[in-house]
PDB file of C-alpha atoms and ligand atoms in Angstrom:
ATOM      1  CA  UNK A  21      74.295  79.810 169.309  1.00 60.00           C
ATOM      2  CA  UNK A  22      74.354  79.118 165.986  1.00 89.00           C
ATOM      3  CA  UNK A  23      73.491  82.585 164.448  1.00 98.00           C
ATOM      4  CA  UNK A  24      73.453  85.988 165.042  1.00 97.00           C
ATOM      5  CA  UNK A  25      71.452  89.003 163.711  1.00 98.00           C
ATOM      6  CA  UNK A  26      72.253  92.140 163.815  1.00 98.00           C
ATOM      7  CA  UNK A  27      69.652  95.102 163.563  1.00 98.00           C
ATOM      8  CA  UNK A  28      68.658  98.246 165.095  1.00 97.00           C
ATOM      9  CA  UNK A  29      67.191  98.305 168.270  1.00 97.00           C
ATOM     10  CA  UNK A  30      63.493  99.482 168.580  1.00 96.00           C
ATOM     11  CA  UNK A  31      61.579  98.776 165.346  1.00 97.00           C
ATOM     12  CA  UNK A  32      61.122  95.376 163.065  1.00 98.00           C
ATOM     13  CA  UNK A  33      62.284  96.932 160.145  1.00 98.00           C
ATOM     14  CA  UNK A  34      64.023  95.027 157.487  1.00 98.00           C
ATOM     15  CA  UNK A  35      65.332  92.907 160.719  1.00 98.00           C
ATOM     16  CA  UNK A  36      62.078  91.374 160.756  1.00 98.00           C
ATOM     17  CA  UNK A  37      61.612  89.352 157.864  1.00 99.00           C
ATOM     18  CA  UNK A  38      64.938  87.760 158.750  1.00 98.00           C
ATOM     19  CA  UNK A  39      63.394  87.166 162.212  1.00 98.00           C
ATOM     20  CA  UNK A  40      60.313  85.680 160.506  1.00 98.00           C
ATOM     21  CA  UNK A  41      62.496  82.802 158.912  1.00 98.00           C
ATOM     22  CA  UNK A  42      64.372  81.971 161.715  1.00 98.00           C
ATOM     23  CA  UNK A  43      61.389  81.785 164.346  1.00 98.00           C
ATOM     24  CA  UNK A  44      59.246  79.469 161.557  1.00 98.00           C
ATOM     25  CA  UNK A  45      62.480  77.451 161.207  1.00 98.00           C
ATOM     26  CA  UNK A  46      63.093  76.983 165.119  1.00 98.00           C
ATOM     27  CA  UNK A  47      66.605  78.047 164.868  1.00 98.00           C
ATOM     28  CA  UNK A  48      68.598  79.505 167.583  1.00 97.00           C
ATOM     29  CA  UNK A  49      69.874  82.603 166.874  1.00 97.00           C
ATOM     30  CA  UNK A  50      70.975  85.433 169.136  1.00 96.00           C
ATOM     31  CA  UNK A  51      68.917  89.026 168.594  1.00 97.00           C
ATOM     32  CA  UNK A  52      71.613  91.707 169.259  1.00 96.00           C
ATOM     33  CA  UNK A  53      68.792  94.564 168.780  1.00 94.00           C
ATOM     34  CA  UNK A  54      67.100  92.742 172.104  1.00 92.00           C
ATOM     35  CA  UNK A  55      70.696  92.004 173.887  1.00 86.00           C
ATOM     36  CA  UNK A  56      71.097  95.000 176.106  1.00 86.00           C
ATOM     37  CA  UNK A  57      70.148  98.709 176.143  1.00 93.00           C
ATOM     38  CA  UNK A  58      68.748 100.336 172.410  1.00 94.00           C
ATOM     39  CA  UNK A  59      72.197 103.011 172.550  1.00 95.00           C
ATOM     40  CA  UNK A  60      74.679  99.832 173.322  1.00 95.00           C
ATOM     41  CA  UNK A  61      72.961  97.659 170.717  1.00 96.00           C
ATOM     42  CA  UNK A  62      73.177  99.624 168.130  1.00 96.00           C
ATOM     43  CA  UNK A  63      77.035 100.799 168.747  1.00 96.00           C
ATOM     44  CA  UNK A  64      77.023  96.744 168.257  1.00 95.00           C
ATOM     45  CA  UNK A  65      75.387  96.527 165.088  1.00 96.00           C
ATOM     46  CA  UNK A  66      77.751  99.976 164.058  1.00 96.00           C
ATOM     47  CA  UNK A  67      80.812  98.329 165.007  1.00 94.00           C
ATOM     48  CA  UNK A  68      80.392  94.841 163.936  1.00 94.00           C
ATOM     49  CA  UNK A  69      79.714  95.599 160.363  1.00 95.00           C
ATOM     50  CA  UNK A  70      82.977  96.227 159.555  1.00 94.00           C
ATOM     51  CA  UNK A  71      85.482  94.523 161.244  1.00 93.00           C
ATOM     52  CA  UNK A  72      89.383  94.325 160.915  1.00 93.00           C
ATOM     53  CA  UNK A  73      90.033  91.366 158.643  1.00 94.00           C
ATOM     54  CA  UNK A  74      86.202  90.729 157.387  1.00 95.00           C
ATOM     55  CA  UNK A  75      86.587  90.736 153.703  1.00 96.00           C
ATOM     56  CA  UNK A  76      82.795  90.772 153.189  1.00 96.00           C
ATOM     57  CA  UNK A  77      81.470  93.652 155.306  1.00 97.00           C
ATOM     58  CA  UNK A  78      77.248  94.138 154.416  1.00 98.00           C
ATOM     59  CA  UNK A  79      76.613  97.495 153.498  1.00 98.00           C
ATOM     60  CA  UNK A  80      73.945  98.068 155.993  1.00 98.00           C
ATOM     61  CA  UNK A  81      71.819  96.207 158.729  1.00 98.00           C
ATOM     62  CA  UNK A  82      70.103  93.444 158.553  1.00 98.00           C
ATOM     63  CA  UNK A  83      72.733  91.021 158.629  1.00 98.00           C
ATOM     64  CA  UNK A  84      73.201  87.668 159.644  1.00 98.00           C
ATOM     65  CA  UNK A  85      76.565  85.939 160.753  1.00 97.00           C
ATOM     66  CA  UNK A  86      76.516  82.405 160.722  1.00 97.00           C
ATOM     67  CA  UNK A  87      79.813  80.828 161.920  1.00 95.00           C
ATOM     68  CA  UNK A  88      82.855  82.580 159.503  1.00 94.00           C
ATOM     69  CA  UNK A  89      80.085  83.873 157.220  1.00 96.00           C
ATOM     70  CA  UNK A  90      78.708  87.564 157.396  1.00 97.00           C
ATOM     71  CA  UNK A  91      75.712  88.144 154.864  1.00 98.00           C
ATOM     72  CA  UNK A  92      73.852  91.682 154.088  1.00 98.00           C
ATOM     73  CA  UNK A  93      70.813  91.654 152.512  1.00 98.00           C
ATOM     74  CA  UNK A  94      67.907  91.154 153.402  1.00 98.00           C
ATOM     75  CA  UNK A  95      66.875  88.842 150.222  1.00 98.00           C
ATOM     76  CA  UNK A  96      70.925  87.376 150.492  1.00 98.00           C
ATOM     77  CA  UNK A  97      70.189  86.417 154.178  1.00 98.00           C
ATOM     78  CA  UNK A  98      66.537  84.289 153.468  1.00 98.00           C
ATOM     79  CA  UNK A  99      68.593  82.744 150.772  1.00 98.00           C
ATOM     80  CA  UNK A 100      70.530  81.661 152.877  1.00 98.00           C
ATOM     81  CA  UNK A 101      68.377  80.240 155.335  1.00 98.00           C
ATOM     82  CA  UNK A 102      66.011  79.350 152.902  1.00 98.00           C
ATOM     83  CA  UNK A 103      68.269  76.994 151.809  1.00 98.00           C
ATOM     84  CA  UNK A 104      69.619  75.272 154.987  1.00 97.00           C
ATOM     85  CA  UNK A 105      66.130  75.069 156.815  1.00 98.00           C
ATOM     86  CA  UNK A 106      63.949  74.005 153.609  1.00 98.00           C
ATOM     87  CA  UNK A 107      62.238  77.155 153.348  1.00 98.00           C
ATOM     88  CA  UNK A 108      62.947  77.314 149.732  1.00 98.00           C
ATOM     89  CA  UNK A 109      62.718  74.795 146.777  1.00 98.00           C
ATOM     90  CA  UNK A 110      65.669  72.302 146.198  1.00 97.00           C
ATOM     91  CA  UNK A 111      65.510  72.532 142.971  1.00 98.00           C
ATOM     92  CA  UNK A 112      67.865  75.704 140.985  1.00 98.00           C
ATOM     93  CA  UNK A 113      64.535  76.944 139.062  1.00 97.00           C
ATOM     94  CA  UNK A 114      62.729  76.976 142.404  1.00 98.00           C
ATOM     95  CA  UNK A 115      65.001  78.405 144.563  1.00 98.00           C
ATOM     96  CA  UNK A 116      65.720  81.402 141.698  1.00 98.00           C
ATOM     97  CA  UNK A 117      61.452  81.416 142.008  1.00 98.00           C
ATOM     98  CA  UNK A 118      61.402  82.437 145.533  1.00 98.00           C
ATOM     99  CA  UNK A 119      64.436  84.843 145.483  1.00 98.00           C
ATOM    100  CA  UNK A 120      63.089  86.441 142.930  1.00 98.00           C
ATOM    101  CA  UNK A 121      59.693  87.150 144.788  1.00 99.00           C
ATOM    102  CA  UNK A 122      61.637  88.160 147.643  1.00 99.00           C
ATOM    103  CA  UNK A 123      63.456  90.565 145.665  1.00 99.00           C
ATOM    104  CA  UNK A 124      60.023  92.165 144.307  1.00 99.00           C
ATOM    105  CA  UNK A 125      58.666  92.325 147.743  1.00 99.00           C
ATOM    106  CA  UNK A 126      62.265  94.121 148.928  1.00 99.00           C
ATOM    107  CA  UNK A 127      61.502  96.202 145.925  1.00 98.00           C
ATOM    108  CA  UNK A 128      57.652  97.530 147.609  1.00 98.00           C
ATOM    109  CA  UNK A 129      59.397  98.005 150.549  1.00 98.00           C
ATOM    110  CA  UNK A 130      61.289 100.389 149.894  1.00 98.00           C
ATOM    111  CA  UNK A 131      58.845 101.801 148.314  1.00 98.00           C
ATOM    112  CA  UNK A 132      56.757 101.506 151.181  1.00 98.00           C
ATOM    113  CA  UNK A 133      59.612 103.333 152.956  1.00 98.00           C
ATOM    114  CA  UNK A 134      60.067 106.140 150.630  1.00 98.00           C
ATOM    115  CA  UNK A 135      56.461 107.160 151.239  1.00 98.00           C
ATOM    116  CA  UNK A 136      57.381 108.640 154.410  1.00 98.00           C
ATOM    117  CA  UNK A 137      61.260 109.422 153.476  1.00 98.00           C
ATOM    118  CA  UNK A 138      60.484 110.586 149.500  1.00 98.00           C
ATOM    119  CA  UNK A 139      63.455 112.988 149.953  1.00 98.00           C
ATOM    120  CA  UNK A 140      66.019 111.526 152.405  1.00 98.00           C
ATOM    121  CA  UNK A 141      66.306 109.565 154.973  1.00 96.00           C
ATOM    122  CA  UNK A 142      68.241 111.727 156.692  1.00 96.00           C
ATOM    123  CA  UNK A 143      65.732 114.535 157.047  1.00 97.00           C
ATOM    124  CA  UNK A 144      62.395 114.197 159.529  1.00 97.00           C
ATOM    125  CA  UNK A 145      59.264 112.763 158.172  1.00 97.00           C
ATOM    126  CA  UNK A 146      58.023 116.681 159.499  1.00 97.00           C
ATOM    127  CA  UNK A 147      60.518 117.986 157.466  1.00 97.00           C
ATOM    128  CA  UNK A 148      59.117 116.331 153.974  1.00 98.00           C
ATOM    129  CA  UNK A 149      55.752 115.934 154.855  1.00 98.00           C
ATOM    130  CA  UNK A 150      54.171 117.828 151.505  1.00 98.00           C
ATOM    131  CA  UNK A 151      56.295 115.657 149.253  1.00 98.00           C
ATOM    132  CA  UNK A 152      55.478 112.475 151.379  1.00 98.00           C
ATOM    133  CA  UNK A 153      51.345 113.269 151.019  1.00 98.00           C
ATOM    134  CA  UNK A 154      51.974 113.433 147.393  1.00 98.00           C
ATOM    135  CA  UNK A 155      53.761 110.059 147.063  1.00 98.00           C
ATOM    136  CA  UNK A 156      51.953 108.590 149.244  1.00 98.00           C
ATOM    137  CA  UNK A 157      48.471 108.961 147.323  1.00 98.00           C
ATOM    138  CA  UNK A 158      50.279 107.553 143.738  1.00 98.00           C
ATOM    139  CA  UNK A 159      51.905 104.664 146.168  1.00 98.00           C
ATOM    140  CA  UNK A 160      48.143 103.637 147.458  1.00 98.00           C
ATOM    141  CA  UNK A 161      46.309 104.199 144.158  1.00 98.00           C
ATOM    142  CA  UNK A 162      48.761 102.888 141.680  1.00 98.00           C
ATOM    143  CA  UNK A 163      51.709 100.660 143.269  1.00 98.00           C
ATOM    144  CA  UNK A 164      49.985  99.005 146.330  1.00 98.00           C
ATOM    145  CA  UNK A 165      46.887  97.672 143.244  1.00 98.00           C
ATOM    146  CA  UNK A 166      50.023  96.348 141.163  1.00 98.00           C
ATOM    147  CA  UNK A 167      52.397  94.534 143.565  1.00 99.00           C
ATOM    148  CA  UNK A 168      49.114  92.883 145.170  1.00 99.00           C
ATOM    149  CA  UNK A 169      47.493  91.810 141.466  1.00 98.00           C
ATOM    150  CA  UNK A 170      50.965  90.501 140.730  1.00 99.00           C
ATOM    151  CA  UNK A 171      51.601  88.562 143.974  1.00 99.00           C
ATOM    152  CA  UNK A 172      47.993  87.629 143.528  1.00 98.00           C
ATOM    153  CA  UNK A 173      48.579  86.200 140.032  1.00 98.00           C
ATOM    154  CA  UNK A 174      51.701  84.505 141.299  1.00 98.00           C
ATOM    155  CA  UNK A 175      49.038  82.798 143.518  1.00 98.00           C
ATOM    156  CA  UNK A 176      46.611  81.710 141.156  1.00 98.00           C
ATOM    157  CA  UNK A 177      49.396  80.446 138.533  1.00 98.00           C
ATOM    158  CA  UNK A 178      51.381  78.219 140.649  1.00 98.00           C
ATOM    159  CA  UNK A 179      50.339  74.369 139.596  1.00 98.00           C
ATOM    160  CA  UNK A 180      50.466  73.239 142.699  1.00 98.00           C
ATOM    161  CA  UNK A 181      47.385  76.003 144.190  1.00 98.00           C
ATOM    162  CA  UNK A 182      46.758  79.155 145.461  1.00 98.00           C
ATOM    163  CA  UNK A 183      48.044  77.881 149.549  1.00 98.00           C
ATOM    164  CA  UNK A 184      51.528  78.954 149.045  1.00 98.00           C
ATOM    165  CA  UNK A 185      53.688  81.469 146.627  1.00 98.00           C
ATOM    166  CA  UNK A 186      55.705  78.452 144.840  1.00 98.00           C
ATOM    167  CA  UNK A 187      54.966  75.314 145.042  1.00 98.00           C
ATOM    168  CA  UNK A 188      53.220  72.615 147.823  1.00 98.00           C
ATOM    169  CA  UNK A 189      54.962  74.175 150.547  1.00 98.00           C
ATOM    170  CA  UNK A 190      55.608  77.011 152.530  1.00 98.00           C
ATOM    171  CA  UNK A 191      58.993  79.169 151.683  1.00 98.00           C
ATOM    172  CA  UNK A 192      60.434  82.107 152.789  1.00 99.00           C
ATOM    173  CA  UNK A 193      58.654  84.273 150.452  1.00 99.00           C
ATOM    174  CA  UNK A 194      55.290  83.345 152.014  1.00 99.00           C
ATOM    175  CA  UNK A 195      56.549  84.122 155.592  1.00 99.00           C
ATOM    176  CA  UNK A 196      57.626  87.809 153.606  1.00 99.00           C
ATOM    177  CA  UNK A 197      54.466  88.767 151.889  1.00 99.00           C
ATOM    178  CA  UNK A 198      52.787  87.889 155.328  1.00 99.00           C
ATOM    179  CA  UNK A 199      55.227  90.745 156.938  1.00 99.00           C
ATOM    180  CA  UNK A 200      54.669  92.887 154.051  1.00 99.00           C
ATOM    181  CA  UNK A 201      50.941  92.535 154.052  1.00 99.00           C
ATOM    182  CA  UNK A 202      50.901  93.275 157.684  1.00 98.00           C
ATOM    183  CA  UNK A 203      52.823  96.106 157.432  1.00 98.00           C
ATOM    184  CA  UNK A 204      51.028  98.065 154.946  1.00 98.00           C
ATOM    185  CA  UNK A 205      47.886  97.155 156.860  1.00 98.00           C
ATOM    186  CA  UNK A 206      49.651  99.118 160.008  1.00 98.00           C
ATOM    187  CA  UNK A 207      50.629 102.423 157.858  1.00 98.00           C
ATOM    188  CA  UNK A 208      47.687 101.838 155.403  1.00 98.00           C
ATOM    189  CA  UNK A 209      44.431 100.784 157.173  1.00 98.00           C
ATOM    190  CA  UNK A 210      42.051 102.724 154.725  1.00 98.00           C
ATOM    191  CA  UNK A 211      43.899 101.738 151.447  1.00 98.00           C
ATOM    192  CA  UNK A 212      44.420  98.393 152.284  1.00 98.00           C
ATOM    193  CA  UNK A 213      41.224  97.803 153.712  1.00 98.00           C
ATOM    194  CA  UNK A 214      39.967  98.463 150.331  1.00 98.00           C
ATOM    195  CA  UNK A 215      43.017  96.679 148.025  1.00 98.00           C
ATOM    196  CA  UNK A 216      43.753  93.188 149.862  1.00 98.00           C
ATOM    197  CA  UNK A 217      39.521  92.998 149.723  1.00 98.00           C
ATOM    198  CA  UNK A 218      40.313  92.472 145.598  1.00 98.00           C
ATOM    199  CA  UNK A 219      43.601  90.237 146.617  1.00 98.00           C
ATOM    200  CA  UNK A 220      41.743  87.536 148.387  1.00 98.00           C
ATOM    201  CA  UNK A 221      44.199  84.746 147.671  1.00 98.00           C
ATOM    202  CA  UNK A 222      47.243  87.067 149.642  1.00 99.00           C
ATOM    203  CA  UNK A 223      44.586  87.863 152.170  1.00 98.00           C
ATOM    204  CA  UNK A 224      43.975  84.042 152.850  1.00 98.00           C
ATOM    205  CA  UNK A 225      48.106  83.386 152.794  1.00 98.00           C
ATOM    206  CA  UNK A 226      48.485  85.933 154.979  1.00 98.00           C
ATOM    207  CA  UNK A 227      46.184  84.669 157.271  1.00 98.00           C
ATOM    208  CA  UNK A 228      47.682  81.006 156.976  1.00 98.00           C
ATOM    209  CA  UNK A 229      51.116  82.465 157.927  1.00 98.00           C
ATOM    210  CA  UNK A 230      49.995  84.183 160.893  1.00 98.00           C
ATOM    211  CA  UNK A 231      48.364  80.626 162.083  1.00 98.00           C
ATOM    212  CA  UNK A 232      51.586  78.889 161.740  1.00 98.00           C
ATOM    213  CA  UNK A 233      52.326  77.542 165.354  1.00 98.00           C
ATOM    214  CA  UNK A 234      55.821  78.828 165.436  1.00 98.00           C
ATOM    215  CA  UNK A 235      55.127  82.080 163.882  1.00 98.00           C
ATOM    216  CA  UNK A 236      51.769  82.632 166.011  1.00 98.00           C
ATOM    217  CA  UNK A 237      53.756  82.082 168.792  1.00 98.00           C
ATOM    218  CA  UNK A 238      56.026  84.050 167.860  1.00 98.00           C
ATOM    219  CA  UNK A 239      53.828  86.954 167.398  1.00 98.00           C
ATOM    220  CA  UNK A 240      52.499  86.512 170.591  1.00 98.00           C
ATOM    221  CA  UNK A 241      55.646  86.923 172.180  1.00 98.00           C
ATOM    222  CA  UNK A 242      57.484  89.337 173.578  1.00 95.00           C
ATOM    223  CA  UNK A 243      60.776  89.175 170.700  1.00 96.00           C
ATOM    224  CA  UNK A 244      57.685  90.609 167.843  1.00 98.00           C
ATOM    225  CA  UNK A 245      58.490  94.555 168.525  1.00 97.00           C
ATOM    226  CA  UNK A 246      55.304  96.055 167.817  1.00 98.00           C
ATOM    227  CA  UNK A 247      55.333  98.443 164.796  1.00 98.00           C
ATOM    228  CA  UNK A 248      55.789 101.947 165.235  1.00 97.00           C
ATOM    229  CA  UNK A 249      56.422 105.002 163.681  1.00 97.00           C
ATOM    230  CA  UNK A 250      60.132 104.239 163.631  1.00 96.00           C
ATOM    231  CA  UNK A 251      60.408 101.225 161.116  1.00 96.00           C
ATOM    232  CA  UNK A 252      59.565 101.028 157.669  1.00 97.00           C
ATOM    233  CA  UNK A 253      55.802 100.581 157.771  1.00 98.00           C
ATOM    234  CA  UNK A 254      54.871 103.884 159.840  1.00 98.00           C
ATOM    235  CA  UNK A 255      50.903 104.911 159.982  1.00 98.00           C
ATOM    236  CA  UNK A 256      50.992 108.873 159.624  1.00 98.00           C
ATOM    237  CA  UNK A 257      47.205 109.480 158.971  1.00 98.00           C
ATOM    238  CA  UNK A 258      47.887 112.265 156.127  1.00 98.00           C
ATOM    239  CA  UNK A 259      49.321 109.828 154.021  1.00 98.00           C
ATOM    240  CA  UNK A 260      46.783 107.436 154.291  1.00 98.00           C
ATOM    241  CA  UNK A 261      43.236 107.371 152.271  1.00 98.00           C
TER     242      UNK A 261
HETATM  243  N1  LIG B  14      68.580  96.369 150.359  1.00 61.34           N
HETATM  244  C1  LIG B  14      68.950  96.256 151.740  1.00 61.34           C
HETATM  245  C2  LIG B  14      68.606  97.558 152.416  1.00 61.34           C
HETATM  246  C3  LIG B  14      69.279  97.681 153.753  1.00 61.34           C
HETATM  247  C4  LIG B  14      68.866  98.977 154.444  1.00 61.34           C
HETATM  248  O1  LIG B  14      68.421  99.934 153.809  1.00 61.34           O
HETATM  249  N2  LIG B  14      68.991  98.981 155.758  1.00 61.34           N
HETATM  250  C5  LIG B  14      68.592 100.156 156.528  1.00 61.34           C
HETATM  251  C6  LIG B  14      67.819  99.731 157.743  1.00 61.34           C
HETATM  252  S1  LIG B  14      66.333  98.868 157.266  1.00 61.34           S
HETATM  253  C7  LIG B  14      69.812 100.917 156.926  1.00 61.34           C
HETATM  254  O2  LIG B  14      70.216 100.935 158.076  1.00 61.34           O
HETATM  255  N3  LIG B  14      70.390 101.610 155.961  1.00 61.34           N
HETATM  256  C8  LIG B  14      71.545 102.444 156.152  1.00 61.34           C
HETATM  257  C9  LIG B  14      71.919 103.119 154.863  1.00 61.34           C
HETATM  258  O3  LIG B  14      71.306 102.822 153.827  1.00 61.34           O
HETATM  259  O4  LIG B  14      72.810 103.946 154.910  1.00 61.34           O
HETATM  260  C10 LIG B  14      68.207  95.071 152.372  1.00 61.34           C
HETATM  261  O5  LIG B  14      67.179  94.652 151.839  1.00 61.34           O
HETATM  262  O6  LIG B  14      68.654  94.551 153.396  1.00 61.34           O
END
């Protein structure tokens, strides 16, 4: 088995863009998070992050280990793998291209995240619900029109056409704005209903992604967890509009 990820059972979370790569790129990799029972797997992802003698321990799930090496990160991980399965660039400007779009779409979702959790993650979504309503509304009338207009820009600037993020061919980043895009569609459906309508170059990449064979069949499948109100991307109808 030549990798392993390691992620909470029960939602696609952060887990999932990882996933994303590794389906598209046909690797084998073992899914603790669908190993055995939710309770044991996640003891697993608890008490693998840190163990005696790892020099390098992640400071949170996802993350990947791939023979001796352990990475955290989401954006660290697709680097990664971006780099052995030529889902990134070769080139250093390229490769620094992609990251950093993967950064800025790490960067909306926790943003996306903090809609829901705007006080603490610890606390129940019940618990912070007034303050959630409130951040919600600036995060669909403000931040979900920027990040699209910019990752539609990045779109209509690259040389090569509007197909893929950077460059002739697909990378990482495209498989990530597909999750992201799909994900605010789940917690969002009236916003982005209305937003991706004036994004229609992310629409159509979105779209393209979701065709891929390996990811369509992948999201046909049985290892996509269907989203739910435990991940990142959660639809609570208050804090949509
Ligand atoms: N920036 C990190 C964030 C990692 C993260 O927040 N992981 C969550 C699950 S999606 C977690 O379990 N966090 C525990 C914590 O922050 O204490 C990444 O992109 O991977």
């Amino acid at each position: 088995m030549a990798y392993t990820l390691y992620y909470w059972p029960g939602l696609q979370g952060r887990g999932e863009f990882v996933r994303l790569a590794l389906e598209e790129a046909g690797a084998e990799y073992r899914d603790v998070a669908k190993d055995s029972d939710e309770e044991t797997a996640a003891a697993l992802v608890m008490e693998q992050m840190a163990p005696a003698g790892l020099a390098t321990p992640p400071f949170a799930p996802p993350y990947l280990v791939d023979g001796k090496l352990v990475i955290g990160q989401t954006s660290a991980i697709l680097l990664h793998l971006g780099a052995k399965h030529g889902l990134a660039p070769k080139s250093e400007n390229g490769r620094l291209w992609v990251h950093q779009i993967q950064l800025t779409i790490a960067d909306m979702v926790t943003e996306a995240h903090d809609t829901h959790h705007p006080i603490a993650s610890s606390l129940y979504y019940e618990d912070q619900k007034a303050e959630a309503v409130k951040r919600a509304a600036d995060f669909r009338k403000t931040r979900i029109p920027k990040y699209l207009a910019w990752f539609e820009d990045v779109l209509t600037r690259n040389p090569k056409g509007p197909r893929f993020l950077v460059g002739a061919r697909l990378s990482y980043a495209d498989l990530s704005l597909f999750q992201l895009v799909s994900g605010l569609s789940y917690a969002f459906p009236k916003a982005m209903a209305r937003e991706i309508e004036k994004a229609p170059k992310v629409a159509a990449l979105a779209e393209m992604v979701a065709q891929r064979p390996r990811v369509a069949a992948y999201l046909a499948s049985d290892r996509r967890i269907p989203f739910n109100e435990y991940g990142i991307f959660r639809h609570y109808p208050a804090l949509d509009g």
